[in-house]
Amino acid sequence: MLKVEIYRYNPDTDKAPYMKTYEFDTQGKDLMVLDVLEQLKAQDESLAYRRSCREGVCGSDGMNINGKNGLACIKPLSECVKNNKLILRPLPGLPVIRDLVVDMTQFYDQYKKIEPYLQNDTPAPAIERLQSPEDREKLDGLYECILCACCSTACPSFWWNPDKFIGPAGLLQAYRFLADSRDLATEKRLSNLDDPFSVFRCHGIQACVAVCPKGLNPTRAIGHIRNMLLQSAT
Amino acid sequence: MVTSITSFGRSGLYDWLIQRVGAAVMAAYTIFITIYLMTNPELTFEQWHALFGQLWMRVFSLVTLLSFISHAWIGLWAVLTDYLTVRLMGNKATILRIFAQMMLGGVAITYLVWGIEIIWGFN
């Protein structure tokens, strides 16, 4: 029997968070963590977590799985269970609403700051703004982010300054628009980032890279932003 | 854009560049001193005195000292603004952080003046 420990907290009834242990029979199958949660919820309806697509696209079920952030729906037990134990906690650093559900407001506020939309005031062409295949290629490794928050909530700089540091997810998206040949707001975007917190709180420890369920590299994108800031200011 | 008046140069890019250039200078100085000591195993006081008597060595040492002070200032400012924050400690954090920065600034200036005196103050 697999031992599953889950962080439980209901602010209406609990004075403090606690870990609840469940016994779970995998029947020898290598299930995904979300499958385990679904079956446990069938037994204990009070258990709360977010989920939607169950295939690693919507980014709803980001959580801390045996100490490492990841998406429950695409994390097989064989990759995370140690000593027959599965420990599930909410994403670190964000306020807990209930059980594994966190308040993502701080995360979205930082995302909003980088103005995550194409800015181009020139008259729109009849069909669409075209891009060369080479320019389009520059967006690979950037546009795939699903905003699950696994990276930002694995980042100590984001834990300490979630109101000031944009965080790896936001900065990956900031570079996605800085790198877009169709976007004309480069100077404005860069000047909004040149303070001691927004970008430069990244110390390059790459915790974000280690946990990204989509295999993206926010640290590299942050390095590109630094280089762009350096080139525009020197 | 986050406003901050207590960082070294008020610009994230400026602080970052100063710290990186300073790190390169300190690395070069460390490598130079290590090689010098290794290639002079029988080092005498006169040799050491003569080395620091040369203008280029005094400038190199002073630039390293300035790099060290600025590097420490920027790094410790980052540590203080991680842990002594209003978000974590309430309003007292601001006073505590400014006090801690003044203390660190005092130590940094003392080391700087002392270092200059050592490098330039002997014949």
mmCIF file of C-alpha atoms in Angstrom:
data_model
loop_
_atom_site.group_PDB
_atom_site.id
_atom_site.type_symbol
_atom_site.label_atom_id
_atom_site.label_comp_id
_atom_site.label_asym_id
_atom_site.label_seq_id
_atom_site.Cartn_x
_atom_site.Cartn_y
_atom_site.Cartn_z
ATOM 1 C CA MET A 1 0.000 0.000 0.000
ATOM 2 C CA LEU A 2 1.295 3.440 -0.940
ATOM 3 C CA LYS A 3 1.408 5.937 1.909
ATOM 4 C CA VAL A 4 0.098 9.318 0.737
ATOM 5 C CA GLU A 5 0.576 12.355 2.977
ATOM 6 C CA ILE A 6 -1.411 15.418 1.958
ATOM 7 C CA TYR A 7 -1.289 18.975 3.306
ATOM 8 C CA ARG A 8 -4.741 19.787 4.609
ATOM 9 C CA TYR A 9 -6.085 23.161 5.647
ATOM 10 C CA ASN A 10 -9.612 24.473 5.700
ATOM 11 C CA PRO A 11 -9.599 28.021 7.136
ATOM 12 C CA ASP A 12 -13.266 27.652 8.162
ATOM 13 C CA THR A 13 -12.645 24.650 10.429
ATOM 14 C CA ASP A 14 -8.891 24.228 11.042
ATOM 15 C CA LYS A 15 -6.818 26.364 13.370
ATOM 16 C CA ALA A 16 -3.624 25.340 11.603
ATOM 17 C CA PRO A 17 -2.578 23.277 8.589
ATOM 18 C CA TYR A 18 -1.762 19.588 9.159
ATOM 19 C CA MET A 19 -0.635 16.555 7.156
ATOM 20 C CA LYS A 20 -3.211 13.809 6.659
ATOM 21 C CA THR A 21 -2.071 10.292 5.793
ATOM 22 C CA TYR A 22 -3.993 8.034 3.405
ATOM 23 C CA GLU A 23 -3.311 4.434 2.415
ATOM 24 C CA PHE A 24 -3.624 3.854 -1.313
ATOM 25 C CA ASP A 25 -3.586 0.639 -3.315
ATOM 26 C CA THR A 26 -1.995 1.277 -6.737
ATOM 27 C CA GLN A 27 -2.725 -2.331 -7.776
ATOM 28 C CA GLY A 28 0.740 -2.438 -9.274
ATOM 29 C CA LYS A 29 -0.008 0.330 -11.771
ATOM 30 C CA ASP A 30 2.252 3.307 -12.467
ATOM 31 C CA LEU A 31 -0.496 5.905 -12.057
ATOM 32 C CA MET A 32 -0.163 9.636 -12.376
ATOM 33 C CA VAL A 33 -0.266 11.635 -9.137
ATOM 34 C CA LEU A 34 -3.559 13.189 -10.259
ATOM 35 C CA ASP A 35 -5.113 9.701 -10.608
ATOM 36 C CA VAL A 36 -4.217 9.039 -6.973
ATOM 37 C CA LEU A 37 -5.774 12.348 -5.915
ATOM 38 C CA GLU A 38 -8.943 11.637 -7.907
ATOM 39 C CA GLN A 39 -9.388 8.266 -6.234
ATOM 40 C CA LEU A 40 -8.666 9.666 -2.785
ATOM 41 C CA LYS A 41 -11.215 12.420 -3.395
ATOM 42 C CA ALA A 42 -13.797 9.759 -4.153
ATOM 43 C CA GLN A 43 -13.175 8.482 -0.601
ATOM 44 C CA ASP A 44 -12.769 11.889 1.056
ATOM 45 C CA GLU A 45 -14.835 14.582 -0.628
ATOM 46 C CA SER A 46 -13.412 17.330 1.581
ATOM 47 C CA LEU A 47 -10.056 17.136 -0.218
ATOM 48 C CA ALA A 48 -9.537 20.243 -2.408
ATOM 49 C CA TYR A 49 -7.204 20.728 -5.387
ATOM 50 C CA ARG A 50 -7.362 22.311 -8.843
ATOM 51 C CA ARG A 51 -7.433 20.292 -12.050
ATOM 52 C CA SER A 52 -8.824 20.619 -15.527
ATOM 53 C CA CYS A 53 -7.352 19.118 -18.706
ATOM 54 C CA ARG A 54 -5.409 16.275 -16.987
ATOM 55 C CA GLU A 55 -2.805 16.269 -19.761
ATOM 56 C CA GLY A 56 -0.265 18.953 -18.866
ATOM 57 C CA VAL A 57 -1.760 21.739 -20.960
ATOM 58 C CA CYS A 58 -3.947 23.856 -18.684
ATOM 59 C CA GLY A 59 -1.449 24.219 -15.822
ATOM 60 C CA SER A 60 -4.105 23.952 -13.106
ATOM 61 C CA ASP A 61 -2.689 21.166 -10.957
ATOM 62 C CA GLY A 62 0.730 22.552 -10.111
ATOM 63 C CA MET A 63 1.726 21.341 -6.640
ATOM 64 C CA ASN A 64 4.715 20.300 -4.585
ATOM 65 C CA ILE A 65 5.216 16.568 -5.104
ATOM 66 C CA ASN A 66 7.714 14.913 -2.745
ATOM 67 C CA GLY A 67 9.544 18.236 -2.383
ATOM 68 C CA LYS A 68 9.605 19.222 -6.053
ATOM 69 C CA ASN A 69 7.063 21.350 -7.890
ATOM 70 C CA GLY A 70 5.325 19.692 -10.810
ATOM 71 C CA LEU A 71 2.024 18.979 -12.533
ATOM 72 C CA ALA A 72 0.146 16.137 -10.835
ATOM 73 C CA CYS A 73 -1.478 15.053 -14.119
ATOM 74 C CA ILE A 74 1.775 14.252 -15.936
ATOM 75 C CA LYS A 75 3.902 13.101 -13.003
ATOM 76 C CA PRO A 76 3.975 9.281 -12.806
ATOM 77 C CA LEU A 77 4.401 7.705 -9.375
ATOM 78 C CA SER A 78 7.546 5.924 -10.589
ATOM 79 C CA GLU A 79 9.249 9.321 -11.002
ATOM 80 C CA CYS A 80 8.432 10.772 -7.608
ATOM 81 C CA VAL A 81 7.620 8.118 -4.961
ATOM 82 C CA LYS A 82 10.458 7.442 -2.543
ATOM 83 C CA ASN A 83 10.368 4.816 0.228
ATOM 84 C CA ASN A 84 6.787 4.009 -0.760
ATOM 85 C CA LYS A 85 5.733 7.518 0.284
ATOM 86 C CA LEU A 86 4.048 10.309 -1.671
ATOM 87 C CA ILE A 87 3.957 13.730 0.013
ATOM 88 C CA LEU A 88 1.779 16.408 -1.562
ATOM 89 C CA ARG A 89 1.863 20.058 -0.529
ATOM 90 C CA PRO A 90 0.560 23.258 -2.147
ATOM 91 C CA LEU A 91 2.936 25.332 -4.300
ATOM 92 C CA PRO A 92 5.357 27.010 -1.855
ATOM 93 C CA GLY A 93 5.292 30.729 -1.103
ATOM 94 C CA LEU A 94 1.733 31.544 -2.149
ATOM 95 C CA PRO A 95 -1.120 31.949 0.362
ATOM 96 C CA VAL A 96 -3.172 28.758 0.774
ATOM 97 C CA ILE A 97 -6.905 29.063 0.137
ATOM 98 C CA ARG A 98 -7.647 25.472 1.051
ATOM 99 C CA ASP A 99 -5.653 22.192 1.012
ATOM 100 C CA LEU A 100 -3.668 22.168 -2.260
ATOM 101 C CA VAL A 101 -5.388 25.261 -3.688
ATOM 102 C CA VAL A 102 -3.284 28.440 -3.557
ATOM 103 C CA ASP A 103 -4.109 32.088 -4.183
ATOM 104 C CA MET A 104 -2.320 32.950 -7.452
ATOM 105 C CA THR A 105 -2.998 36.720 -7.301
ATOM 106 C CA GLN A 106 0.641 37.677 -6.674
ATOM 107 C CA PHE A 107 1.737 35.479 -9.565
ATOM 108 C CA TYR A 108 -0.793 37.000 -11.991
ATOM 109 C CA ASP A 109 -0.030 40.549 -10.789
ATOM 110 C CA GLN A 110 3.594 40.060 -11.847
ATOM 111 C CA TYR A 111 2.492 38.557 -15.154
ATOM 112 C CA LYS A 112 0.268 41.577 -15.757
ATOM 113 C CA LYS A 113 3.201 43.945 -15.146
ATOM 114 C CA ILE A 114 5.112 42.723 -18.195
ATOM 115 C CA GLU A 115 2.140 43.601 -20.473
ATOM 116 C CA PRO A 116 1.858 40.138 -22.039
ATOM 117 C CA TYR A 117 0.384 41.129 -25.371
ATOM 118 C CA LEU A 118 1.725 42.250 -28.752
ATOM 119 C CA GLN A 119 2.195 46.019 -28.993
ATOM 120 C CA ASN A 120 2.373 47.471 -32.473
ATOM 121 C CA ASP A 121 0.750 50.784 -33.394
ATOM 122 C CA THR A 122 1.438 50.604 -37.134
ATOM 123 C CA PRO A 123 -1.657 50.026 -39.331
ATOM 124 C CA ALA A 124 -2.575 46.356 -39.373
ATOM 125 C CA PRO A 125 -2.105 44.658 -42.756
ATOM 126 C CA ALA A 126 -5.104 43.168 -44.560
ATOM 127 C CA ILE A 127 -4.525 39.604 -43.383
ATOM 128 C CA GLU A 128 -1.915 39.318 -40.633
ATOM 129 C CA ARG A 129 1.480 40.610 -39.480
ATOM 130 C CA LEU A 130 3.937 38.271 -41.141
ATOM 131 C CA GLN A 131 7.129 36.950 -39.634
ATOM 132 C CA SER A 132 10.087 35.205 -41.270
ATOM 133 C CA PRO A 133 10.634 31.563 -40.247
ATOM 134 C CA GLU A 134 13.893 32.692 -38.550
ATOM 135 C CA ASP A 135 12.084 35.326 -36.477
ATOM 136 C CA ARG A 136 9.344 32.857 -35.594
ATOM 137 C CA GLU A 137 11.969 30.379 -34.435
ATOM 138 C CA LYS A 138 13.130 32.891 -31.801
ATOM 139 C CA LEU A 139 9.851 32.338 -29.933
ATOM 140 C CA ASP A 140 10.442 28.601 -29.526
ATOM 141 C CA GLY A 141 11.045 27.695 -25.902
ATOM 142 C CA LEU A 142 9.114 30.793 -24.817
ATOM 143 C CA TYR A 143 5.531 30.618 -26.091
ATOM 144 C CA GLU A 144 4.985 27.107 -24.700
ATOM 145 C CA CYS A 145 4.679 28.349 -21.086
ATOM 146 C CA ILE A 146 1.327 27.357 -19.567
ATOM 147 C CA LEU A 147 1.593 29.626 -16.481
ATOM 148 C CA CYS A 148 1.326 26.762 -14.003
ATOM 149 C CA ALA A 149 3.535 28.749 -11.550
ATOM 150 C CA CYS A 150 5.751 25.732 -10.759
ATOM 151 C CA CYS A 151 8.866 27.778 -11.623
ATOM 152 C CA SER A 152 8.071 31.037 -9.826
ATOM 153 C CA THR A 153 7.022 29.214 -6.653
ATOM 154 C CA ALA A 154 10.278 27.228 -6.687
ATOM 155 C CA CYS A 155 12.293 30.462 -6.767
ATOM 156 C CA PRO A 156 13.575 31.819 -3.403
ATOM 157 C CA SER A 157 13.795 35.354 -4.824
ATOM 158 C CA PHE A 158 10.070 35.139 -5.631
ATOM 159 C CA TRP A 159 9.297 33.766 -2.149
ATOM 160 C CA TRP A 160 10.945 36.788 -0.489
ATOM 161 C CA ASN A 161 9.783 39.500 -2.904
ATOM 162 C CA PRO A 162 6.653 38.298 -4.745
ATOM 163 C CA ASP A 163 5.447 41.902 -4.908
ATOM 164 C CA LYS A 164 8.619 43.233 -6.560
ATOM 165 C CA PHE A 165 10.411 40.449 -8.441
ATOM 166 C CA ILE A 166 8.606 39.481 -11.661
ATOM 167 C CA GLY A 167 9.635 35.839 -11.240
ATOM 168 C CA PRO A 168 10.791 33.307 -13.829
ATOM 169 C CA ALA A 169 7.382 32.729 -15.448
ATOM 170 C CA GLY A 170 6.717 36.445 -15.962
ATOM 171 C CA LEU A 171 10.239 37.077 -17.217
ATOM 172 C CA LEU A 172 10.060 34.193 -19.684
ATOM 173 C CA GLN A 173 6.955 35.862 -21.101
ATOM 174 C CA ALA A 174 8.611 39.299 -20.974
ATOM 175 C CA TYR A 175 11.358 37.934 -23.216
ATOM 176 C CA ARG A 176 8.782 36.227 -25.427
ATOM 177 C CA PHE A 177 7.519 39.719 -26.398
ATOM 178 C CA LEU A 178 10.982 41.330 -26.435
ATOM 179 C CA ALA A 179 12.073 38.650 -28.902
ATOM 180 C CA ASP A 180 9.009 39.029 -31.126
ATOM 181 C CA SER A 181 9.887 40.831 -34.381
ATOM 182 C CA ARG A 182 6.289 42.125 -34.616
ATOM 183 C CA ASP A 183 6.358 43.863 -31.240
ATOM 184 C CA LEU A 184 7.488 47.521 -31.313
ATOM 185 C CA ALA A 185 7.445 48.349 -27.599
ATOM 186 C CA THR A 186 10.955 47.020 -26.882
ATOM 187 C CA GLU A 187 12.349 50.242 -25.385
ATOM 188 C CA LYS A 188 9.328 50.731 -23.125
ATOM 189 C CA ARG A 189 9.417 47.100 -22.015
ATOM 190 C CA LEU A 190 13.132 47.309 -21.189
ATOM 191 C CA SER A 191 12.821 50.587 -19.281
ATOM 192 C CA ASN A 192 10.052 49.030 -17.166
ATOM 193 C CA LEU A 193 12.444 46.233 -16.162
ATOM 194 C CA ASP A 194 15.573 48.243 -15.299
ATOM 195 C CA ASP A 195 15.265 48.438 -11.523
ATOM 196 C CA PRO A 196 17.056 46.412 -8.833
ATOM 197 C CA PHE A 197 14.105 44.028 -8.327
ATOM 198 C CA SER A 198 12.101 43.170 -11.458
ATOM 199 C CA VAL A 199 14.817 41.228 -13.310
ATOM 200 C CA PHE A 200 17.970 41.534 -11.246
ATOM 201 C CA ARG A 201 16.648 39.595 -8.255
ATOM 202 C CA CYS A 202 17.373 36.499 -10.319
ATOM 203 C CA HIS A 203 20.637 35.061 -9.019
ATOM 204 C CA GLY A 204 20.717 32.324 -11.642
ATOM 205 C CA ILE A 205 20.274 29.318 -9.338
ATOM 206 C CA GLN A 206 18.063 27.658 -12.003
ATOM 207 C CA ALA A 207 15.511 26.171 -9.603
ATOM 208 C CA CYS A 208 12.966 27.267 -12.231
ATOM 209 C CA VAL A 209 14.701 25.240 -14.935
ATOM 210 C CA ALA A 210 14.840 22.166 -12.682
ATOM 211 C CA VAL A 211 11.066 22.097 -12.108
ATOM 212 C CA CYS A 212 9.493 23.370 -15.364
ATOM 213 C CA PRO A 213 7.105 20.593 -16.475
ATOM 214 C CA LYS A 214 7.365 21.817 -20.078
ATOM 215 C CA GLY A 215 11.174 21.687 -20.098
ATOM 216 C CA LEU A 216 11.572 25.462 -20.622
ATOM 217 C CA ASN A 217 14.534 27.552 -19.493
ATOM 218 C CA PRO A 218 13.532 30.846 -17.811
ATOM 219 C CA THR A 219 17.124 31.471 -16.616
ATOM 220 C CA ARG A 220 18.326 31.630 -20.224
ATOM 221 C CA ALA A 221 15.504 34.044 -21.120
ATOM 222 C CA ILE A 222 16.458 36.242 -18.138
ATOM 223 C CA GLY A 223 20.056 36.230 -19.406
ATOM 224 C CA HIS A 224 18.819 37.462 -22.800
ATOM 225 C CA ILE A 225 16.840 40.263 -21.094
ATOM 226 C CA ARG A 226 19.985 41.314 -19.183
ATOM 227 C CA ASN A 227 21.958 41.408 -22.430
ATOM 228 C CA MET A 228 19.256 43.499 -24.108
ATOM 229 C CA LEU A 229 19.242 45.919 -21.148
ATOM 230 C CA LEU A 230 23.036 46.126 -21.319
ATOM 231 C CA GLN A 231 23.040 46.799 -25.054
ATOM 232 C CA SER A 232 20.341 49.460 -24.861
ATOM 233 C CA ALA A 233 21.976 51.282 -21.929
ATOM 234 C CA THR A 234 25.667 51.267 -22.887
ATOM 235 C CA MET B 1 9.351 49.474 -12.517
ATOM 236 C CA VAL B 2 10.039 49.134 -8.792
ATOM 237 C CA THR B 3 11.461 52.252 -7.123
ATOM 238 C CA SER B 4 14.374 51.701 -4.762
ATOM 239 C CA ILE B 5 16.574 54.440 -3.325
ATOM 240 C CA THR B 6 18.793 52.308 -1.086
ATOM 241 C CA SER B 7 20.478 50.128 -3.702
ATOM 242 C CA PHE B 8 24.033 50.976 -4.796
ATOM 243 C CA GLY B 9 23.312 52.683 -8.113
ATOM 244 C CA ARG B 10 19.485 52.720 -8.073
ATOM 245 C CA SER B 11 19.509 50.852 -11.387
ATOM 246 C CA GLY B 12 19.435 47.065 -11.415
ATOM 247 C CA LEU B 13 21.607 46.993 -14.523
ATOM 248 C CA TYR B 14 24.207 49.348 -13.036
ATOM 249 C CA ASP B 15 24.466 47.316 -9.816
ATOM 250 C CA TRP B 16 24.672 44.085 -11.786
ATOM 251 C CA LEU B 17 27.428 45.411 -14.058
ATOM 252 C CA ILE B 18 29.465 46.852 -11.160
ATOM 253 C CA GLN B 19 29.211 43.523 -9.351
ATOM 254 C CA ARG B 20 30.240 41.480 -12.395
ATOM 255 C CA VAL B 21 33.171 43.751 -13.334
ATOM 256 C CA GLY B 22 34.216 43.826 -9.660
ATOM 257 C CA ALA B 23 34.092 40.016 -9.523
ATOM 258 C CA ALA B 24 36.404 39.807 -12.558
ATOM 259 C CA VAL B 25 38.861 42.273 -10.954
ATOM 260 C CA MET B 26 38.869 40.329 -7.662
ATOM 261 C CA ALA B 27 39.386 37.045 -9.525
ATOM 262 C CA ALA B 28 42.322 38.570 -11.456
ATOM 263 C CA TYR B 29 43.875 39.913 -8.238
ATOM 264 C CA THR B 30 43.491 36.565 -6.458
ATOM 265 C CA ILE B 31 45.066 34.692 -9.373
ATOM 266 C CA PHE B 32 47.929 37.214 -9.566
ATOM 267 C CA ILE B 33 48.732 37.047 -5.845
ATOM 268 C CA THR B 34 48.494 33.237 -5.822
ATOM 269 C CA ILE B 35 50.862 32.908 -8.782
ATOM 270 C CA TYR B 36 53.229 35.494 -7.285
ATOM 271 C CA LEU B 37 53.396 33.622 -3.980
ATOM 272 C CA MET B 38 53.846 30.265 -5.722
ATOM 273 C CA THR B 39 56.655 31.561 -7.935
ATOM 274 C CA ASN B 40 58.393 33.210 -4.988
ATOM 275 C CA PRO B 41 58.545 30.514 -2.292
ATOM 276 C CA GLU B 42 61.454 32.239 -0.515
ATOM 277 C CA LEU B 43 59.649 35.594 -0.406
ATOM 278 C CA THR B 44 61.368 38.251 1.681
ATOM 279 C CA PHE B 45 59.934 41.399 3.236
ATOM 280 C CA GLU B 46 62.008 43.523 0.824
ATOM 281 C CA GLN B 47 60.510 41.764 -2.226
ATOM 282 C CA TRP B 48 56.967 42.132 -0.898
ATOM 283 C CA HIS B 49 57.656 45.793 -0.032
ATOM 284 C CA ALA B 50 59.064 46.424 -3.494
ATOM 285 C CA LEU B 51 56.017 44.848 -5.131
ATOM 286 C CA PHE B 52 53.634 47.137 -3.280
ATOM 287 C CA GLY B 53 55.941 50.090 -3.826
ATOM 288 C CA GLN B 54 55.132 50.071 -7.544
ATOM 289 C CA LEU B 55 52.385 52.372 -8.767
ATOM 290 C CA TRP B 56 50.604 49.760 -10.911
ATOM 291 C CA MET B 57 50.391 47.365 -7.930
ATOM 292 C CA ARG B 58 48.947 50.083 -5.701
ATOM 293 C CA VAL B 59 46.363 50.993 -8.350
ATOM 294 C CA PHE B 60 45.538 47.289 -8.910
ATOM 295 C CA SER B 61 45.124 46.807 -5.136
ATOM 296 C CA LEU B 62 42.967 49.921 -4.775
ATOM 297 C CA VAL B 63 40.710 48.923 -7.680
ATOM 298 C CA THR B 64 40.359 45.465 -6.090
ATOM 299 C CA LEU B 65 39.487 47.048 -2.749
ATOM 300 C CA LEU B 66 36.852 49.283 -4.396
ATOM 301 C CA SER B 67 35.469 46.235 -6.230
ATOM 302 C CA PHE B 68 35.285 44.340 -2.934
ATOM 303 C CA ILE B 69 33.465 47.165 -1.148
ATOM 304 C CA SER B 70 30.918 47.707 -3.949
ATOM 305 C CA HIS B 71 30.440 43.942 -4.402
ATOM 306 C CA ALA B 72 29.754 43.524 -0.685
ATOM 307 C CA TRP B 73 27.416 46.541 -0.588
ATOM 308 C CA ILE B 74 25.294 45.296 -3.485
ATOM 309 C CA GLY B 75 25.253 41.695 -2.227
ATOM 310 C CA LEU B 76 24.361 42.552 1.356
ATOM 311 C CA TRP B 77 21.715 45.037 0.198
ATOM 312 C CA ALA B 78 20.119 42.107 -1.681
ATOM 313 C CA VAL B 79 20.269 39.917 1.441
ATOM 314 C CA LEU B 80 18.743 42.640 3.642
ATOM 315 C CA THR B 81 15.936 43.341 1.182
ATOM 316 C CA ASP B 82 15.196 39.603 1.052
ATOM 317 C CA TYR B 83 14.808 39.091 4.782
ATOM 318 C CA LEU B 84 14.118 42.466 6.441
ATOM 319 C CA THR B 85 10.953 43.397 4.563
ATOM 320 C CA VAL B 86 7.664 45.032 5.535
ATOM 321 C CA ARG B 87 5.882 42.039 4.014
ATOM 322 C CA LEU B 88 7.552 39.663 6.481
ATOM 323 C CA MET B 89 8.074 41.827 9.561
ATOM 324 C CA GLY B 90 5.733 44.810 9.382
ATOM 325 C CA ASN B 91 6.706 48.484 9.429
ATOM 326 C CA LYS B 92 9.616 48.007 11.835
ATOM 327 C CA ALA B 93 11.486 46.267 8.994
ATOM 328 C CA THR B 94 12.172 49.578 7.207
ATOM 329 C CA ILE B 95 13.857 51.149 10.248
ATOM 330 C CA LEU B 96 15.733 47.936 10.993
ATOM 331 C CA ARG B 97 16.934 47.630 7.405
ATOM 332 C CA ILE B 98 18.080 51.260 7.157
ATOM 333 C CA PHE B 99 19.931 50.838 10.461
ATOM 334 C CA ALA B 100 21.567 47.603 9.254
ATOM 335 C CA GLN B 101 22.551 49.287 5.994
ATOM 336 C CA MET B 102 24.067 52.240 7.853
ATOM 337 C CA MET B 103 26.087 49.819 9.980
ATOM 338 C CA LEU B 104 27.291 47.907 6.932
ATOM 339 C CA GLY B 105 28.018 51.197 5.134
ATOM 340 C CA GLY B 106 30.086 52.354 8.126
ATOM 341 C CA VAL B 107 32.063 49.107 8.120
ATOM 342 C CA ALA B 108 32.581 49.356 4.343
ATOM 343 C CA ILE B 109 33.867 52.946 4.520
ATOM 344 C CA THR B 110 36.143 52.056 7.452
ATOM 345 C CA TYR B 111 37.663 49.180 5.477
ATOM 346 C CA LEU B 112 38.050 51.436 2.445
ATOM 347 C CA VAL B 113 39.849 54.216 4.336
ATOM 348 C CA TRP B 114 41.959 51.684 6.238
ATOM 349 C CA GLY B 115 42.832 49.891 2.998
ATOM 350 C CA ILE B 116 43.837 53.137 1.275
ATOM 351 C CA GLU B 117 45.991 54.021 4.270
ATOM 352 C CA ILE B 118 47.736 50.634 4.095
ATOM 353 C CA ILE B 119 48.254 50.734 0.311
ATOM 354 C CA TRP B 120 49.287 54.381 -0.045
ATOM 355 C CA GLY B 121 50.446 55.299 3.424
ATOM 356 C CA PHE B 122 53.851 53.644 3.575
ATOM 357 C CA ASN B 123 57.135 54.378 1.828
#
